[in-house]
XYZ file of C-alpha atoms in Angstrom:
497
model
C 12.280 33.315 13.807
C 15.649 31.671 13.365
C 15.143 29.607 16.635
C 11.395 28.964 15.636
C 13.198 27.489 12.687
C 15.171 25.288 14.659
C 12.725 23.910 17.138
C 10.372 23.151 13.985
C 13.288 20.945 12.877
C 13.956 18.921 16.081
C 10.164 18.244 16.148
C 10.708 16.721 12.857
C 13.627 14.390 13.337
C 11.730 13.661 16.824
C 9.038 12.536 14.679
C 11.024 10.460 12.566
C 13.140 8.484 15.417
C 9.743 7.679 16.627
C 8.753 6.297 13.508
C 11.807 4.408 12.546
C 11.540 2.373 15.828
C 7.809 1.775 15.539
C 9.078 0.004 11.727
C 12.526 -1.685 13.186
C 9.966 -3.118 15.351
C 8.658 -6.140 13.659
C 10.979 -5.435 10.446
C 12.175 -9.136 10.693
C 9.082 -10.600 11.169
C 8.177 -13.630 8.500
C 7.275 -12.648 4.707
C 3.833 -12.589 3.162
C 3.378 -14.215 -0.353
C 3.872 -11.216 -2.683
C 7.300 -10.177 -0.906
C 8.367 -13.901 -1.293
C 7.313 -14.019 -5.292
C 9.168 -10.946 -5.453
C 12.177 -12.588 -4.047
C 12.283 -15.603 -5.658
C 11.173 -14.678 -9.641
C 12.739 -11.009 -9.163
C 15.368 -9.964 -6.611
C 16.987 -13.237 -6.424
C 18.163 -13.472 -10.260
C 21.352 -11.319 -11.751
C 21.186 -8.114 -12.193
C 20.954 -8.268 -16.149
C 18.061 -10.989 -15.452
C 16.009 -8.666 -13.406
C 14.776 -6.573 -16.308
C 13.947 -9.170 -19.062
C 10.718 -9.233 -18.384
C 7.726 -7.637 -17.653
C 5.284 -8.492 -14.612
C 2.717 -6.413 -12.497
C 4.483 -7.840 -8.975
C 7.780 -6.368 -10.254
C 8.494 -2.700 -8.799
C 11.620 -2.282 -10.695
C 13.202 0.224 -8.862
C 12.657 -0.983 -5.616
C 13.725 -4.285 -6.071
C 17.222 -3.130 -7.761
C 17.224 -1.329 -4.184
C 16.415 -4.475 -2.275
C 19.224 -6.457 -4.217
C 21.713 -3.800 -3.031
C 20.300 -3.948 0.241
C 20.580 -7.821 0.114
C 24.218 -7.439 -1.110
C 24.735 -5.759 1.559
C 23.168 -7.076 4.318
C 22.252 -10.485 3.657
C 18.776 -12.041 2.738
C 17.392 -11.555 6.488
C 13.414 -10.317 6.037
C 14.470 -6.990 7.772
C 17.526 -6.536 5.246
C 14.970 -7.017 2.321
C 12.134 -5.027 3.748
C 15.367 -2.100 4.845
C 14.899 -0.052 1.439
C 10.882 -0.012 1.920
C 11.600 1.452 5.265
C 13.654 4.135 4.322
C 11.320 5.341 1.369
C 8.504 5.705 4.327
C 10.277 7.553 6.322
C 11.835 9.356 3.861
C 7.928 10.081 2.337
C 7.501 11.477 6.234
C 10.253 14.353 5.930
C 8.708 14.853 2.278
C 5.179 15.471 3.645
C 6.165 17.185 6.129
C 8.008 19.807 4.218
C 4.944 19.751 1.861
C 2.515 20.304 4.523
C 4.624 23.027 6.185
C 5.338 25.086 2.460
C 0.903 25.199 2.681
C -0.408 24.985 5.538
C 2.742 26.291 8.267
C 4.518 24.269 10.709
C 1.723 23.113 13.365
C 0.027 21.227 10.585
C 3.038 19.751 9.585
C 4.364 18.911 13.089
C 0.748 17.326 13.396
C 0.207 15.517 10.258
C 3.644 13.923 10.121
C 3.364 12.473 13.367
C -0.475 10.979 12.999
C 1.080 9.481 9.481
C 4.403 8.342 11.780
C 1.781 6.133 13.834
C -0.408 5.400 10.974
C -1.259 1.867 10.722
C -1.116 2.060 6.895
C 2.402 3.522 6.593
C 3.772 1.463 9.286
C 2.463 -1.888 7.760
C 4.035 -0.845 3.828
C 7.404 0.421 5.604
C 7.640 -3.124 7.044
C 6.451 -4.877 3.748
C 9.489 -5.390 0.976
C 7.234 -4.182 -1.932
C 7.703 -0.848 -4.014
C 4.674 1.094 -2.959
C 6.717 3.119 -0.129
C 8.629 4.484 -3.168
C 5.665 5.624 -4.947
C 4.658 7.671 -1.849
C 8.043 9.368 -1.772
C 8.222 9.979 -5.214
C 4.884 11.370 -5.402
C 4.624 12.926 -2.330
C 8.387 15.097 -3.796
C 6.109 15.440 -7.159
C 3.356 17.276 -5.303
C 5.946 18.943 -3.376
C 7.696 20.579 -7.158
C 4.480 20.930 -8.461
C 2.924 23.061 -6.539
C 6.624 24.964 -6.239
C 6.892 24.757 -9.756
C 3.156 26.275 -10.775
C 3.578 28.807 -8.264
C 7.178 29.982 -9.243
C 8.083 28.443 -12.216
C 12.378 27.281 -12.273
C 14.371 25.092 -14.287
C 15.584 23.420 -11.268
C 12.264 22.569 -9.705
C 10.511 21.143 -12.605
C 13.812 19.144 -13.358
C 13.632 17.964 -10.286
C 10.186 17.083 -10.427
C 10.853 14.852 -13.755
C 12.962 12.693 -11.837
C 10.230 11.733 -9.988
C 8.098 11.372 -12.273
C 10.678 9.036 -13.766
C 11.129 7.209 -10.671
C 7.622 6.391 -9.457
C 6.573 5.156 -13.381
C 9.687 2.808 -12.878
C 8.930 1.667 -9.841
C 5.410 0.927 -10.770
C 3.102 1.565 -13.528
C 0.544 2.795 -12.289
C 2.789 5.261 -10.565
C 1.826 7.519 -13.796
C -1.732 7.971 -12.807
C -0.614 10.452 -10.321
C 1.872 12.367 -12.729
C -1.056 12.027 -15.192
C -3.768 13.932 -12.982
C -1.284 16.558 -12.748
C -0.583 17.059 -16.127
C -4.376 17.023 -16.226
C -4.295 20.022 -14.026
C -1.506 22.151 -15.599
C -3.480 22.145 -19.000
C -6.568 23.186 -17.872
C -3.974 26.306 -15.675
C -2.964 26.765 -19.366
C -5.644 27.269 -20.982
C -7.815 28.692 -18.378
C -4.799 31.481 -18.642
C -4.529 31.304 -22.436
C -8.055 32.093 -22.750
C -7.746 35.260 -20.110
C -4.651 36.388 -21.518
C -2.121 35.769 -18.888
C -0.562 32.911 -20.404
C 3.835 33.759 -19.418
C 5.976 31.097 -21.363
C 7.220 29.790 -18.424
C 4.082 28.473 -17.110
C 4.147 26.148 -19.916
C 7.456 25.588 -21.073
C 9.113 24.721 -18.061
C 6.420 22.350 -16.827
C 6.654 20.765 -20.476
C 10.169 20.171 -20.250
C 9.309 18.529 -16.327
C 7.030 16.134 -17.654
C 9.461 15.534 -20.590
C 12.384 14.723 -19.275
C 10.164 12.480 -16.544
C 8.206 10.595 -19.733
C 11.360 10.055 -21.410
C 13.442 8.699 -18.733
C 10.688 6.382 -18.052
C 10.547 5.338 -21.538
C 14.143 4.492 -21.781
C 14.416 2.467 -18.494
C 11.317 0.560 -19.863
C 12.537 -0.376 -23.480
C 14.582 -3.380 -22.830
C 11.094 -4.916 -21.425
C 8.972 -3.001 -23.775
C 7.186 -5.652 -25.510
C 6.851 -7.936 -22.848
C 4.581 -4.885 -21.061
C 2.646 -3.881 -23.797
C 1.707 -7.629 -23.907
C 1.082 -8.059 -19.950
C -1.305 -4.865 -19.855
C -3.142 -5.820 -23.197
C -4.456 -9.210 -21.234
C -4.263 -7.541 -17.932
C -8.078 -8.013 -17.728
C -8.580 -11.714 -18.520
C -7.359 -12.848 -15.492
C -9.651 -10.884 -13.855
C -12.951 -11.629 -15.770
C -12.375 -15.191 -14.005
C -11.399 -14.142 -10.737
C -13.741 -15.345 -7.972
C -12.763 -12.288 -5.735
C -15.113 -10.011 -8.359
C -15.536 -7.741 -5.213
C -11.814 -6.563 -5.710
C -13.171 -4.853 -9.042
C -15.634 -2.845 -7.129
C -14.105 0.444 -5.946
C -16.637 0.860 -2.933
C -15.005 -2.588 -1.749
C -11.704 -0.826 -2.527
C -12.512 2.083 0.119
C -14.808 -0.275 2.746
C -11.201 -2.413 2.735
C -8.961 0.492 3.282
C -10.674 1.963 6.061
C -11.634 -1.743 7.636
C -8.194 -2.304 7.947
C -6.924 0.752 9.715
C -9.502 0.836 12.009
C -10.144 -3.068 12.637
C -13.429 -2.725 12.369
C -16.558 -3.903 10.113
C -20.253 -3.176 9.645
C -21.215 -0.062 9.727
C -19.164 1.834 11.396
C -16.793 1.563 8.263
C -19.172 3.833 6.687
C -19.690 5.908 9.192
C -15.433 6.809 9.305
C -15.369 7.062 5.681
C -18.120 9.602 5.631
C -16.094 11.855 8.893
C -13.138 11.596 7.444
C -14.424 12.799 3.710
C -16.494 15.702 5.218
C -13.691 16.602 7.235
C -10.944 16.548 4.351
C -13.387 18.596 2.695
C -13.373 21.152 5.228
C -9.970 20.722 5.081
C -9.911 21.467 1.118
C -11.289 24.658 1.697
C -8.930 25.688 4.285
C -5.705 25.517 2.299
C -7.386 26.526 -1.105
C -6.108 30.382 -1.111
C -2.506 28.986 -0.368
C -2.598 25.725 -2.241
C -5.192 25.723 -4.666
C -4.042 22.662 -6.932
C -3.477 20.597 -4.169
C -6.975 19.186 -2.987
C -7.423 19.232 -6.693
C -4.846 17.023 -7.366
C -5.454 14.338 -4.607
C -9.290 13.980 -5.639
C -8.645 13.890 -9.061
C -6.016 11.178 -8.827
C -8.156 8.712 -6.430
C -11.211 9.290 -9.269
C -8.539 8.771 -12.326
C -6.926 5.866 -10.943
C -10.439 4.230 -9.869
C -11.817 5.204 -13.202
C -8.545 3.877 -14.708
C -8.471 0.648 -13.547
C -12.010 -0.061 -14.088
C -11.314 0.570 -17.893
C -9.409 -1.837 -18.418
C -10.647 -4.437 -16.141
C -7.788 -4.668 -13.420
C -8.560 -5.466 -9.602
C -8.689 -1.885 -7.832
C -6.559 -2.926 -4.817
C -6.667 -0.387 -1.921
C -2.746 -0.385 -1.845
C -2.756 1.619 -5.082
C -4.006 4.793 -3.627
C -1.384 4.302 -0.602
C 0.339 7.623 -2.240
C -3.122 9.505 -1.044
C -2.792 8.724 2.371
C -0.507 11.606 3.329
C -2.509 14.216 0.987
C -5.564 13.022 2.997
C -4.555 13.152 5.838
C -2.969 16.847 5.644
C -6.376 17.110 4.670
C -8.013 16.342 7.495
C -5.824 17.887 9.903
C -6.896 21.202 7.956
C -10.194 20.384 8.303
C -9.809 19.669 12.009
C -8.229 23.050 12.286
C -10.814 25.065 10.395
C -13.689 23.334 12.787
C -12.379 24.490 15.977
C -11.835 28.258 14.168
C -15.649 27.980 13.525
C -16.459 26.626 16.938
C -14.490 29.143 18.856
C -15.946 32.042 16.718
C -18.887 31.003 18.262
C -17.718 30.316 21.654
C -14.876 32.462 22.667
C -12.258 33.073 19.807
C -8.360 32.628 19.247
C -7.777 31.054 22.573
C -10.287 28.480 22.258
C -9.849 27.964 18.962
C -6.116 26.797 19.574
C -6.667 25.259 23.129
C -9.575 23.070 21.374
C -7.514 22.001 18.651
C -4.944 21.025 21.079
C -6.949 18.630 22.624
C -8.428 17.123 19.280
C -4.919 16.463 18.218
C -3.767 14.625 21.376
C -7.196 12.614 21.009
C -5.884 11.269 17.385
C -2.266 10.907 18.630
C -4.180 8.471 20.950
C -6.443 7.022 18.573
C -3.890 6.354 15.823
C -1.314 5.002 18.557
C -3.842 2.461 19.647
C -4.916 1.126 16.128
C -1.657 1.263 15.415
C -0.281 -1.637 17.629
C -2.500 -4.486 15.324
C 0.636 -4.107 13.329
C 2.276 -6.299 15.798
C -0.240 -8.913 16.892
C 0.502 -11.083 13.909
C 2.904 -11.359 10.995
C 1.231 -10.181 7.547
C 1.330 -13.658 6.455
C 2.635 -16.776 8.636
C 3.727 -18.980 6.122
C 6.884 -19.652 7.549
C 4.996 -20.731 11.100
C 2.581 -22.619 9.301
C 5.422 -24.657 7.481
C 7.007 -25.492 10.497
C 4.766 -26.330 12.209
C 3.219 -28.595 10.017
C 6.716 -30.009 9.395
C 6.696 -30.906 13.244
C 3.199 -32.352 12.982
C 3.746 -34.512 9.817
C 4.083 -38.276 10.675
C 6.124 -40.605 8.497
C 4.623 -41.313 5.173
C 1.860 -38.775 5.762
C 0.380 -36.845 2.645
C 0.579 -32.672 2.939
C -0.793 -30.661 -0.027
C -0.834 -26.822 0.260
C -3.649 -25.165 -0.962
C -4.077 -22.129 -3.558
C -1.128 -20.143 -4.474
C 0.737 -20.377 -1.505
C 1.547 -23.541 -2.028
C 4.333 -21.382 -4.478
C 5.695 -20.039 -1.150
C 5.931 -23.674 0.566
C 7.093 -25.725 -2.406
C 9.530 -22.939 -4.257
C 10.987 -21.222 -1.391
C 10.616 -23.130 2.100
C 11.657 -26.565 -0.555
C 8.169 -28.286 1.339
C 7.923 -32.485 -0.692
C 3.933 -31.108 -0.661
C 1.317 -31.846 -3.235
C -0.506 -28.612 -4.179
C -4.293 -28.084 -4.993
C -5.891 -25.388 -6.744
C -9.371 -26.577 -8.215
C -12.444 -28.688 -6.467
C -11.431 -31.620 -9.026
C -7.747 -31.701 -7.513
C -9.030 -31.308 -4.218
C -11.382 -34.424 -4.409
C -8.515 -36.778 -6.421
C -6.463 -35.667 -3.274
C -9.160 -37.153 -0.828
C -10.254 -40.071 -2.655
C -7.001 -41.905 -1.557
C -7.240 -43.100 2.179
C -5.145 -42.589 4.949
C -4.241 -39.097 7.056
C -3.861 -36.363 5.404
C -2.678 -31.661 5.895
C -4.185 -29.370 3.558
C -2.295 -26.219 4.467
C -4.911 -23.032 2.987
C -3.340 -19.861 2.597
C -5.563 -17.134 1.449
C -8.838 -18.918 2.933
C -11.195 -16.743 1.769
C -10.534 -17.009 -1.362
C -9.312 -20.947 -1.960
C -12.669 -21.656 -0.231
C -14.233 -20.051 -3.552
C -12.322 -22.087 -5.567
C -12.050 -25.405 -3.679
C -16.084 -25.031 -2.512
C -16.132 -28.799 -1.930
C -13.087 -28.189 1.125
C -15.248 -25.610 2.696
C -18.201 -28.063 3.173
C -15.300 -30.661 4.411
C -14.535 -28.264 6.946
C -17.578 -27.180 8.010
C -17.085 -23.180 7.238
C -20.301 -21.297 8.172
C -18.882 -18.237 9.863
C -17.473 -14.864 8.231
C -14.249 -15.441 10.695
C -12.407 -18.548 8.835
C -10.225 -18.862 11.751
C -13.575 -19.444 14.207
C -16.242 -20.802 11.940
C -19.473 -22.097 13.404
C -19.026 -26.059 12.265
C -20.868 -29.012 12.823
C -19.708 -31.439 15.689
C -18.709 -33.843 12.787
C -16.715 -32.865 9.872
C -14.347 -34.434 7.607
C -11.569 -31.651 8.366
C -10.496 -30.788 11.244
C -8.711 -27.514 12.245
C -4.892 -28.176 13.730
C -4.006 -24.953 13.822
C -4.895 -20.966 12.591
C -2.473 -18.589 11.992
C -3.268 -15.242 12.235
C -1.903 -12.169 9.695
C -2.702 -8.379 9.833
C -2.817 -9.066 5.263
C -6.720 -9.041 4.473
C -7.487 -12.549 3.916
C -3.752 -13.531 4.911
C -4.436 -16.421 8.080
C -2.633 -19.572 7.251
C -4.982 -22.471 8.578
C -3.821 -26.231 8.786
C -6.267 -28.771 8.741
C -6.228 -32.174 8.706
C -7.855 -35.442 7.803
C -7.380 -38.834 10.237
């Protein structure tokens, strides 16, 4: 047993070397616009400037650990992105201790390494934004939970304050999933109060947990207190007027997530969602007599924060159920587990059952591997290609205006002399005066919307903005496309003779 022990261990920290060089890999690679916002109005000011204020791109905790890491290290993209890292692959070891406490070491060994090649967690360990930290810290909350309801200590639900405390400060929203837990407790609660099995322990020590976690929270908030309560009471109002309504919808939420990690559209996107729900099902039912709270708990917390979020009118953005991914995807390695047991009862038994699930495993080794090297075809976001470049191309006296809210990226941190745009009415002033002209679009989907006018200039009539079907003739003409694995993140560069 003790050498069992041992070999489960080495397949862990095998698992982990491979998945810190797949995210040193590309670490350095050139920042995207909401790790460069989060730089310049955040992680580059004092530390007694960084919590003034309130904003929804600020993940407090994080960026305090970016600072140090910048302190440290220097303000290299890899340096800044280096505390993101470690969060995912610290989330890794987490899940797979979780996964091995319910479901025994093969499904750990096996769900830990398909989420060490996932193309999700490889793409938010390389992206210098908080939500790695919301993974770990909720992944070590599911971890004491289900410790915690099952044998009720001091030191476990203490523990699991702390991270409740941690993912609220790192981001809001990081309370939806300590939420749909306490959710869960008080229905264990009364379900036992009304049976008569209610021990004091069973609700005072989870109390205290989610006590010392809301309080903590509450005091690392209060210095920015009002400046929240003010940024979530008109959280909605910038998105009644958003042209992207789709990001409100959460079946464009789940379409997104799964298009992305797979690559693909149409309807095949359905088609995965609908395997991979059936199967995590399956997979539900599997570890319910070990784990009973713990499908609960991930369902309940995609539904609350959907449900959440569409209360109060926010965007639904698929990166705020990145926490889920590791639940899920313990999930569906269950699930994959308890199909071959009820193939090979059929077929020929133990032996089967194990050889078959071999095989299945090796087959989504393979398939995450391959969808997992998109991460490295592109940066998330070239804008710092698409500045040079257009630096390079720029003749003297030559007008460049960037386009949309990128042009916050070019102007505030690359120091670009460019003219920005934003509306149809700013885009047309812009053209009415003669002579060449670069409109630099970051974000083309969306600035099209906005600037409808520059998409008939350019002649878009395809769904790829980066190969539209144009006329022969148009009034802009494409330099240059630069490709990013962000959804709508290619950087094109057009330009006017």
């Amino acid at each position: 047993m003790q050498g069992s022990g041992q070999r489960d261990y080495l397949w862990l920290a095998a698992i982990v070397v491979l998945a810190a060089a797949l995210r040193i890999w590309g670490l350095n690679a050139p920042m995207w616009h909401d790790e460069i916002q989060t730089l310049v109005t955040h992680v580059n000011l004092g530390w007694g400037e960084m919590i003034q204020s309130y904003s929804m791109n600020h993940h407090y905790l994080h960026n305090i650990a970016a600072k140090a890491s910048m302190s440290l290290f220097g303000d290299a993209p890899w340096a800044i992105r280096l505390p993101a890292m470690l969060f995912g692959l610290g989330t890794l070891a987490a899940m797979w201790v979780l996964a091995r406490d319910i479901a025994g070491a093969l499904i750990a060994h096996v769900t830990t390494l398909l989420l060490a090649l996932s193309y999700h967690e490889i793409w938010f360990s390389q992206n210098a934004r908080g939500y790695t930290g919301l993974a770990l810290f909720s992944t070590l909350g599911m971890l004491f939970f289900l410790r915690g309801m099952k044998t009720p200590t001091r030191g476990t639900w203490a523990l699991y304050g702390l991270c409740l405390a941690a993912a609220v400060f790192t981001h809001l929203t990081g309370a939806f999933f300590f939420l749909a837990q306490g959710l869960i407790w008080l229905a264990v609660v009364i379900a036992r109060a009304l049976r008569g099995q209610l021990d004091g322990a069973t609700f005072r020590l989870p109390f205290m947990g989610f006590l010392i976690g809301g309080l903590i929270a509450a005091l690392l908030y209060l210095p920015i207190l009002p400046s929240l309560l003010d940024t979530v009471s008109t959280v909605s109002e910038s998105s009644a007027t958003d042209v992207m309504q789709e990001y409100q919808n959460p079946v464009w939420t789940a379409f997104e997530a799964i298009r992305t990690g797979i690559g693909q559209t149409g309807p095949i996107v359905a088609l995965v969602g609908a395997a991979v729900l059936a199967v995590s099902l399956l997979g539900a039912i599997a570890l319910h007599r070990d784990a009973p709270l713990f499908a609960i708990t991930t369902f309940l917390h995609i539904s609350l924060t959907a449900g959440i979020l569409m209360a109060v009118g926010m965007r639904i953005w698929p990166r705020f159920f990145f926490v889920d991914i590791g639940f899920l995807m313990l999930l569906f390695v269950a699930g994959v587990q308890l199909s071959c047991a009820v193939i090979a009862h059929f077929i020929g038994g133990e032996r089967v059952s194990r050889g078959l699930f071999a095989l299945l495993a090796v087959a989504l080794v393979a398939i995450s591997a391959f969808l997992a090297k998109r991460n490295y075809d592109f940066p998330k976001q070239d804008l710092a290609g698409a500045y040079a470049f257009t630096q390079s191309l720029r003749q003297p006296g030559e007008r460049v205006y960037a386009v949309g809210y990128s042009e916050q990226d070019f102007r505030g941190f690359y120091g670009a002399d460019w003219g920005a745009i934003y509306t149809d009415d700013e885009y047309k002033a812009a053209l009415a005066e003669p002579g060449p002209v670069i409109l630099v679009v970051g974000f083309p989907g969306r600035n099209f919307r906005d600037v409808p006018q520059m998409a008939l200039d350019a002649g878009i009539g395809g769904s790829d903005v980066c190969a539209p079907d144009r006329p022969e003739k148009t009034v802009l003409k494409t330099v240059r496309c630069f490709g990013g694995t962000l959804g709508d993140g290619n950087v094109i560069v057009f330009r006017r003779d």
